[in-house]
GROMACS .gro file of C-alpha atoms in nm:
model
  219
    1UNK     CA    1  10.451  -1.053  22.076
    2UNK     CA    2  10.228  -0.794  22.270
    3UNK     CA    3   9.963  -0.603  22.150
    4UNK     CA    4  10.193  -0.281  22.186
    5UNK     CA    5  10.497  -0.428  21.979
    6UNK     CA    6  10.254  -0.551  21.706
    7UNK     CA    7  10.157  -0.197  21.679
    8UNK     CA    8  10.466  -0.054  21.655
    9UNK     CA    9  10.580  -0.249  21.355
   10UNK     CA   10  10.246  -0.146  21.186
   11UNK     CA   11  10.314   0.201  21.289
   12UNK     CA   12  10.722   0.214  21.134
   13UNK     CA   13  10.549   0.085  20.790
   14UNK     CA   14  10.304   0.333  20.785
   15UNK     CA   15  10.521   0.640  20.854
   16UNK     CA   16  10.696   0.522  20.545
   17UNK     CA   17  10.444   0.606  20.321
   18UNK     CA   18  10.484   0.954  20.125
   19UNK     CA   19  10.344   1.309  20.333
   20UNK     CA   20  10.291   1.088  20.691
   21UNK     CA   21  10.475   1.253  20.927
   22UNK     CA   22  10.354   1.037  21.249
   23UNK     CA   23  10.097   0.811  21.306
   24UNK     CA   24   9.923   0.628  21.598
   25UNK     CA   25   9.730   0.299  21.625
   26UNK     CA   26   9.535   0.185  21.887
   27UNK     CA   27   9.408  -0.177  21.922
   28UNK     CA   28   9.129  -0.375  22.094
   29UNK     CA   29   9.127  -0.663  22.359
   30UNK     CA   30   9.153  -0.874  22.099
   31UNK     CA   31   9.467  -0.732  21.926
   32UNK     CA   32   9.274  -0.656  21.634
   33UNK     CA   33   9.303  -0.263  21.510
   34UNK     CA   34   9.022  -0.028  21.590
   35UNK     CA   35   9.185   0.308  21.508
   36UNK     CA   36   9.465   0.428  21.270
   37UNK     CA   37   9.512   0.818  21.334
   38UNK     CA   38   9.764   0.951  21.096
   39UNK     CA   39   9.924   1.292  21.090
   40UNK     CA   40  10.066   1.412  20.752
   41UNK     CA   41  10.132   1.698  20.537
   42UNK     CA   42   9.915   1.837  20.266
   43UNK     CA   43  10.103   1.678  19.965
   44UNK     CA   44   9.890   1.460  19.889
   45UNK     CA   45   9.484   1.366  19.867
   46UNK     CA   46   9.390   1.243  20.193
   47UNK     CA   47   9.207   0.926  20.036
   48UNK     CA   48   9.538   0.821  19.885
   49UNK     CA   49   9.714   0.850  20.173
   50UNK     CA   50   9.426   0.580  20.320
   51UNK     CA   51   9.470   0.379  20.021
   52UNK     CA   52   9.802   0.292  20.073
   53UNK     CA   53   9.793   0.272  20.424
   54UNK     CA   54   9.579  -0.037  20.336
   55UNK     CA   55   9.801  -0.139  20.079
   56UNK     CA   56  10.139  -0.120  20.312
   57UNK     CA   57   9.932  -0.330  20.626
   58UNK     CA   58   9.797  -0.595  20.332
   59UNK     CA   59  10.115  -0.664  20.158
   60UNK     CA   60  10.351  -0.659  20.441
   61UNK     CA   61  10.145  -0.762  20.718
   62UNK     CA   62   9.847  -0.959  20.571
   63UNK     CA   63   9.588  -0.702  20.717
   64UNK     CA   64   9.311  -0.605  20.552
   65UNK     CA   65   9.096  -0.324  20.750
   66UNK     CA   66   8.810  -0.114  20.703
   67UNK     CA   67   8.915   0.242  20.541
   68UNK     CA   68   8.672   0.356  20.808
   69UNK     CA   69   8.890   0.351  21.072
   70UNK     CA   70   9.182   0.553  20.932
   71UNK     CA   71   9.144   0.951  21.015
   72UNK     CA   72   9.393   1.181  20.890
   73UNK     CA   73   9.491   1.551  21.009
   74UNK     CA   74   9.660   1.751  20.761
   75UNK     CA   75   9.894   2.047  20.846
   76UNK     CA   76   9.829   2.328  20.592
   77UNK     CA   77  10.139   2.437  20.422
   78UNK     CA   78  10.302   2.806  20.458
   79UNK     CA   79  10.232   3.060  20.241
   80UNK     CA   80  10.591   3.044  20.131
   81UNK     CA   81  10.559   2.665  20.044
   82UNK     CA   82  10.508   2.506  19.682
   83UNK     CA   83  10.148   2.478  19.654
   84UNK     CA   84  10.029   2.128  19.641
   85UNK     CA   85  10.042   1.930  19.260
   86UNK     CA   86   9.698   2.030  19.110
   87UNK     CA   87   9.651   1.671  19.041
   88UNK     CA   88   9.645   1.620  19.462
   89UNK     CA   89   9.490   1.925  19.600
   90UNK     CA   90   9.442   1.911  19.958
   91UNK     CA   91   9.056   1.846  20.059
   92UNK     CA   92   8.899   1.998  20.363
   93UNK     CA   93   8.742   1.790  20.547
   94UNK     CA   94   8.357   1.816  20.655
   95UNK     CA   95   8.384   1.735  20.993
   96UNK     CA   96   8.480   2.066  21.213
   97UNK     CA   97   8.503   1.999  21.608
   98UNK     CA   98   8.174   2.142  21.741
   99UNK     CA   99   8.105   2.269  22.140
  100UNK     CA  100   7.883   2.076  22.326
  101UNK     CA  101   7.887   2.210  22.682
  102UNK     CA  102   8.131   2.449  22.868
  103UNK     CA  103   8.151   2.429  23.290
  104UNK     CA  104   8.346   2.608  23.538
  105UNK     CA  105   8.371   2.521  23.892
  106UNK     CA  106   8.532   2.715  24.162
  107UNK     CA  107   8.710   2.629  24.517
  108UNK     CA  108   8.850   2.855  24.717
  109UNK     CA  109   9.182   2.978  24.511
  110UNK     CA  110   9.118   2.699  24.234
  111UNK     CA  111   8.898   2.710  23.926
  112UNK     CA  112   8.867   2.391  23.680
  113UNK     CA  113   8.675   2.405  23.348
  114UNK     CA  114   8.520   2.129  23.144
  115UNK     CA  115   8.488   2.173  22.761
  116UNK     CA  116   8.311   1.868  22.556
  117UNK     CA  117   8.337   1.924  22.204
  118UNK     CA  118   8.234   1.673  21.932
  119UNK     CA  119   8.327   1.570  21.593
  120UNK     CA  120   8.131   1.357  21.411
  121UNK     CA  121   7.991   1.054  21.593
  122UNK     CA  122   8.238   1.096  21.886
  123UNK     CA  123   8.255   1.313  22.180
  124UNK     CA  124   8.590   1.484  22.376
  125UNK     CA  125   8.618   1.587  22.709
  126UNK     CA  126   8.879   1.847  22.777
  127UNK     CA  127   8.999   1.921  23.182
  128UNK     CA  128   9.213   2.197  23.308
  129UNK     CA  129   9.276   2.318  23.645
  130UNK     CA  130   9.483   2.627  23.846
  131UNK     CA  131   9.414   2.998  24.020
  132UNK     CA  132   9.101   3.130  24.028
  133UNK     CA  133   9.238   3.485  23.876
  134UNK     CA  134   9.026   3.674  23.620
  135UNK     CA  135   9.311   3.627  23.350
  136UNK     CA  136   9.380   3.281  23.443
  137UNK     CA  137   9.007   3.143  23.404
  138UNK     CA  138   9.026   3.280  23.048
  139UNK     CA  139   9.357   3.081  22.975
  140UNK     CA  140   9.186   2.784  23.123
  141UNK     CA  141   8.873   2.750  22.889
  142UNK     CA  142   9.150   2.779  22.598
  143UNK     CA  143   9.379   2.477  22.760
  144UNK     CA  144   9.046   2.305  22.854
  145UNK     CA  145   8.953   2.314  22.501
  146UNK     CA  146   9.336   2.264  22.354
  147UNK     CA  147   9.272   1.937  22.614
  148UNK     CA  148   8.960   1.797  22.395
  149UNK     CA  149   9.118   1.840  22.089
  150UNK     CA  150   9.406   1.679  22.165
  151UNK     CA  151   9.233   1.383  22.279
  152UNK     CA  152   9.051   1.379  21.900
  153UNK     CA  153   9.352   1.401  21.734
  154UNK     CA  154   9.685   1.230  21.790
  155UNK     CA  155  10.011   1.264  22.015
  156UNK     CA  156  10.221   1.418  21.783
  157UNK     CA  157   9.990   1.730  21.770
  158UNK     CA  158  10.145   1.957  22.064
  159UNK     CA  159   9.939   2.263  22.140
  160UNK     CA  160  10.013   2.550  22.403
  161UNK     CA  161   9.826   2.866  22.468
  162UNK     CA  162  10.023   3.174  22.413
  163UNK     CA  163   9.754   3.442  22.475
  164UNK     CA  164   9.402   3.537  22.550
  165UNK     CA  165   9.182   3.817  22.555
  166UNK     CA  166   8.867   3.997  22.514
  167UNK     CA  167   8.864   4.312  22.337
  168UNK     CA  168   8.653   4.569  22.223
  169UNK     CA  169   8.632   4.619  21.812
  170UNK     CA  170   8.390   4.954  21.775
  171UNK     CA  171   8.056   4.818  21.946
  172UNK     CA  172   8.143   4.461  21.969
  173UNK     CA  173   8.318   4.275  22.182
  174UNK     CA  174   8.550   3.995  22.070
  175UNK     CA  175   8.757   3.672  22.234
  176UNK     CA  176   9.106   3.649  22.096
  177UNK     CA  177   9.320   3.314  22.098
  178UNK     CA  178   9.685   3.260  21.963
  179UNK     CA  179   9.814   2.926  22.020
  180UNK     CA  180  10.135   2.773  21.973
  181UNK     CA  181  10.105   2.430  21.775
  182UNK     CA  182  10.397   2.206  21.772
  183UNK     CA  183  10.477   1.949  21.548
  184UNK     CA  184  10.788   1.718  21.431
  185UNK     CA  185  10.750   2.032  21.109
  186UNK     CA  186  10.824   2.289  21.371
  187UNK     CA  187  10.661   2.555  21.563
  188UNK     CA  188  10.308   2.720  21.387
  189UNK     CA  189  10.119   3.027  21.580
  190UNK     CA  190   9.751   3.015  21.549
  191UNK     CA  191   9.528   3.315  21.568
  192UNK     CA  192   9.163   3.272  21.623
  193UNK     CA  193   8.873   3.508  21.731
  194UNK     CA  194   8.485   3.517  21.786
  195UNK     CA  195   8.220   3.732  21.884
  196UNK     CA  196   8.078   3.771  22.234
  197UNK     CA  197   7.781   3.733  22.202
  198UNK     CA  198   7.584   3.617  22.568
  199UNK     CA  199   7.860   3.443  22.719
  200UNK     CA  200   8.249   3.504  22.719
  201UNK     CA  201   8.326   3.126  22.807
  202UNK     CA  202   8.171   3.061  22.499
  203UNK     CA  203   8.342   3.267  22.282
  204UNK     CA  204   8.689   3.176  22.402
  205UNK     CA  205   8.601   2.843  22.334
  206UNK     CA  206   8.491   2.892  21.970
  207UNK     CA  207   8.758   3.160  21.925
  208UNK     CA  208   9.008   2.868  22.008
  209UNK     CA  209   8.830   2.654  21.744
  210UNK     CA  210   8.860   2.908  21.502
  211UNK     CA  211   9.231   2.921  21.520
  212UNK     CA  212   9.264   2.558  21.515
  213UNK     CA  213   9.062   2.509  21.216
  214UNK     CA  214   9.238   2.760  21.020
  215UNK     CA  215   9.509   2.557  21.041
  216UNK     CA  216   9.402   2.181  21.020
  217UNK     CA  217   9.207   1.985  20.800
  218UNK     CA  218   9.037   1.686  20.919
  219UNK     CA  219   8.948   1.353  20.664
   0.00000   0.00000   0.00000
């Protein structure tokens, strides 16, 4: 059985498990797992939700693995939602996706951007290309950056940029962000803003971290 199918059965017993919603395991050359990204609801604790992630891939698969390797994203619930059982509140996580570097290079009618972020020990690249307009370089840091995060999370998290501007709030100047995030739950619109401070690359960057992390919490 490839490496793939073995993963797939792994990954059908784990969405089993109470408040995942998706999951995603990659392996390495030696078919053993290295990473088990799971995408769930905020129900539950996200340390019991790693718990029996080990239990399901020990009793049904004869697996034992190190809880290390299990991240989970949570999707905050609507206002309008039953709060969590006090006996399981959701935990926010300590680790926040943090910029590293931000570049923009031009050709002609084309502009691409490069955002690395990091979280934790690792590091995410983020790419995006198109015109060279004014407006369009300002969408691009936000996709460049919706790029990186993507590629620290998991491919069930869908996220689209919707808008992006810099405005003027009395002597201040501020870098808007709503995104679109997309998920097997539905559709979510995330607002996030920061200050301008020396740069407005910057800013759109962390102003499209902001709206992310009002949203997500990371285990």
């Amino acid at each position: 059985m490839s490496g793939e199918m073995i993963w797939a059965s792994y990954e059908e017993a784990i969405k089993k498990i109470r408040s995942v919603i998706g999951t995603r395991i990659k392996g390495n050359e030696s078919n053993e797992i290295s990473e088990i990204h799971i995408l769930a609801n905020s129900e539950r604790n996200p340390k019991q939700i790693v718990r029996d992630v080990e239990s399901v891939l020990a009793a049904q698969f004869g697996i034992e693995i190190d809880h290390k390797i299990v991240s989970v994203v949570q999707l905050e619930q609507q206002e309008d939602e039953e709060s969590p059982s006090p006996n399981f509140p959701p935990k926010r996580a300590q680790i926040r996706p943090k910029l590293i570097s931000i570049s923009l290079h031009t050709n002609k009618m084309m502009a691409e951007v490069k955002v690395e972020l990091s979280m934790g020990d690792e590091t995410y690249e983020g790419i995006a290309s198109g015109t060279s307009t004014t407006y369009n370089r300002l969408r691009l840091f936000v996709d460049a950056t919706i790029n990186a995060l993507s590629g620290s999370l998991m491919e069930k998290l869908f996220f689209a940029t919707e808008d992006v501007m810099i405005t003027r709030l009395g002597k201040y100047q501020v870098a808007q962000v709503i995104i679109c995030l997309i998920t097997p739950l539905g559709e979510q619109n995330l607002v996030g803003c920061a200050l301008v401070k020396n740069d407005e690359r910057e800013a759109i960057v962390k102003a499209t971290l902001d709206a992310v992390n009002r949203k997500l919490w990371f285990y």
